[in-house]
Tab-separated table of C-alpha atoms in Angstrom:
chain	number	residue	atom	x	y	z
A	1	ARG	CA	-20.411	18.693	-4.901
A	2	SER	CA	-16.934	20.166	-4.701
A	3	SER	CA	-15.991	17.849	-1.818
A	4	ASP	CA	-16.412	14.860	-4.175
A	5	LEU	CA	-13.589	16.189	-6.377
A	6	ASN	CA	-10.939	16.082	-3.631
A	7	TRP	CA	-10.313	12.327	-3.476
A	8	GLY	CA	-8.435	11.422	-0.327
A	9	PHE	CA	-8.115	15.050	0.868
A	10	ARG	CA	-7.396	15.292	4.613
A	11	LYS	CA	-8.404	18.542	6.323
A	12	GLU	CA	-6.799	17.442	9.593
A	13	LYS	CA	-3.417	17.187	7.838
A	14	GLY	CA	-3.562	20.782	6.610
A	15	GLY	CA	-4.454	19.719	3.088
A	16	HIS	CA	-0.902	18.543	2.328
A	17	GLU	CA	-1.643	14.849	2.675
A	18	ARG	CA	-4.120	12.527	1.025
A	19	GLU	CA	-5.337	8.997	1.484
A	20	CYS	CA	-4.326	6.508	-1.203
A	21	PRO	CA	-7.461	4.900	-2.696
A	22	MET	CA	-5.620	1.564	-3.101
A	23	CYS	CA	-3.720	0.985	0.153
A	24	ARG	CA	-5.479	3.589	2.338
A	25	ARG	CA	-2.188	4.990	3.674
A	26	VAL	CA	-2.073	8.726	4.287
A	27	GLY	CA	0.879	10.627	2.879
A	28	PRO	CA	1.903	13.642	0.833
A	29	TYR	CA	0.487	14.157	-2.651
A	30	VAL	CA	3.301	13.829	-5.197
A	31	PRO	CA	2.590	14.407	-8.898
A	32	LEU	CA	4.225	11.961	-11.314
A	33	TRP	CA	6.659	13.249	-13.950
A	34	LEU	CA	8.339	11.455	-16.822
A	35	GLY	CA	12.101	11.876	-16.656
A	36	CYS	CA	13.127	13.966	-19.678
A	37	GLU	CA	16.838	13.120	-19.936
A	38	ALA	CA	17.041	10.180	-22.360
A	39	GLY	CA	20.676	9.463	-21.468
A	40	LEU	CA	19.679	8.339	-17.960
A	41	TYR	CA	17.330	5.574	-19.154
A	42	LEU	CA	18.740	2.041	-19.351
A	43	ASP	CA	16.044	0.743	-21.681
A	44	ALA	CA	12.877	1.687	-23.534
A	45	GLY	CA	10.617	-0.212	-21.130
A	46	GLN	CA	7.168	0.866	-20.000
A	47	PRO	CA	7.083	3.627	-17.340
A	48	SER	CA	6.054	1.318	-14.506
A	49	HIS	CA	7.975	2.616	-11.456
A	50	ALA	CA	8.598	5.970	-9.753
A	51	PHE	CA	11.379	7.343	-7.574
A	52	CYS	CA	10.391	8.281	-4.014
A	53	PRO	CA	9.830	11.036	-2.994
A	54	CYS	CA	10.160	13.119	-6.194
A	55	GLY	CA	7.785	11.138	-8.448
A	56	HIS	CA	9.945	10.854	-11.583
A	57	VAL	CA	8.671	7.886	-13.601
A	58	CYS	CA	10.607	5.442	-15.782
A	59	SER	CA	11.041	1.701	-16.399
A	60	GLU	CA	11.588	-0.879	-13.667
A	61	ARG	CA	15.138	-1.592	-14.842
A	62	THR	CA	16.116	2.092	-14.802
A	63	VAL	CA	14.581	2.746	-11.369
A	64	LYS	CA	16.196	-0.316	-9.781
A	65	TYR	CA	19.597	0.575	-11.232
A	66	TRP	CA	19.635	4.213	-10.072
A	67	SER	CA	18.164	3.425	-6.631
A	68	GLN	CA	21.228	1.250	-5.937
A	69	ILE	CA	23.879	3.768	-7.031
A	70	PRO	CA	25.173	5.846	-4.095
A	71	LEU	CA	26.164	9.325	-5.269
A	72	PRO	CA	28.679	11.465	-3.359
A	73	HIS	CA	27.277	14.020	-0.924
A	74	GLY	CA	29.864	16.325	0.593
A	75	THR	CA	33.196	14.758	1.435
A	76	HIS	CA	32.160	11.856	3.661
A	77	ALA	CA	28.717	10.623	2.642
A	78	PHE	CA	27.013	8.811	-0.195
A	79	HIS	CA	23.266	8.668	-0.888
A	80	ALA	CA	21.134	7.185	-3.648
A	81	ALA	CA	19.388	9.974	-5.551
A	82	CYS	CA	16.982	10.468	-8.428
A	83	PRO	CA	19.096	10.860	-11.577
A	84	PHE	CA	16.648	13.388	-13.042
A	85	CYS	CA	16.490	15.908	-10.172
A	86	GLY	CA	19.083	14.830	-7.580
A	87	THR	CA	16.569	14.383	-4.737
A	88	TRP	CA	17.708	11.838	-2.143
A	89	LEU	CA	15.641	8.679	-2.338
A	90	THR	CA	13.544	7.675	0.677
A	91	GLY	CA	11.680	4.593	1.776
A	92	GLU	CA	12.845	1.014	1.906
A	93	GLN	CA	13.938	0.838	-1.729
A	94	GLY	CA	13.792	4.443	-2.935
A	95	GLN	CA	11.244	3.506	-5.558
A	96	ILE	CA	7.699	2.262	-5.920
A	97	LYS	CA	5.798	0.211	-8.495
A	98	LEU	CA	2.932	2.106	-10.073
A	99	ILE	CA	-0.506	0.548	-10.357
A	100	PHE	CA	-2.513	1.779	-13.323
A	101	GLN	CA	-6.247	1.239	-13.346
A	102	GLY	CA	-8.057	0.987	-16.636
A	103	PRO	CA	-11.678	1.846	-17.288
A	104	VAL	CA	-14.187	-0.420	-15.604
A	105	ASP	CA	-16.431	-2.122	-18.164
């Protein structure tokens, strides 16, 4: 059935939000992207964390570093932003740890 292919899809939210299969929270679907600018990485660690809300993925060390750096916005404000796309970071820490699930044996 086609409805089985839309994991977490919420009709009542206009189709823009989905339910997370792990924590069951409803929120917007954000695809994950590897950051392509090598000069912004602090190490060659595993891509284990993502910036919120843009979804750029890199190592824990890189994400924690950039989420604590306030960048100038206008003449009177500073905000932490994703170094790959410049999107302001949201949430408590501006980043999230990714949980990868392997095949079930």
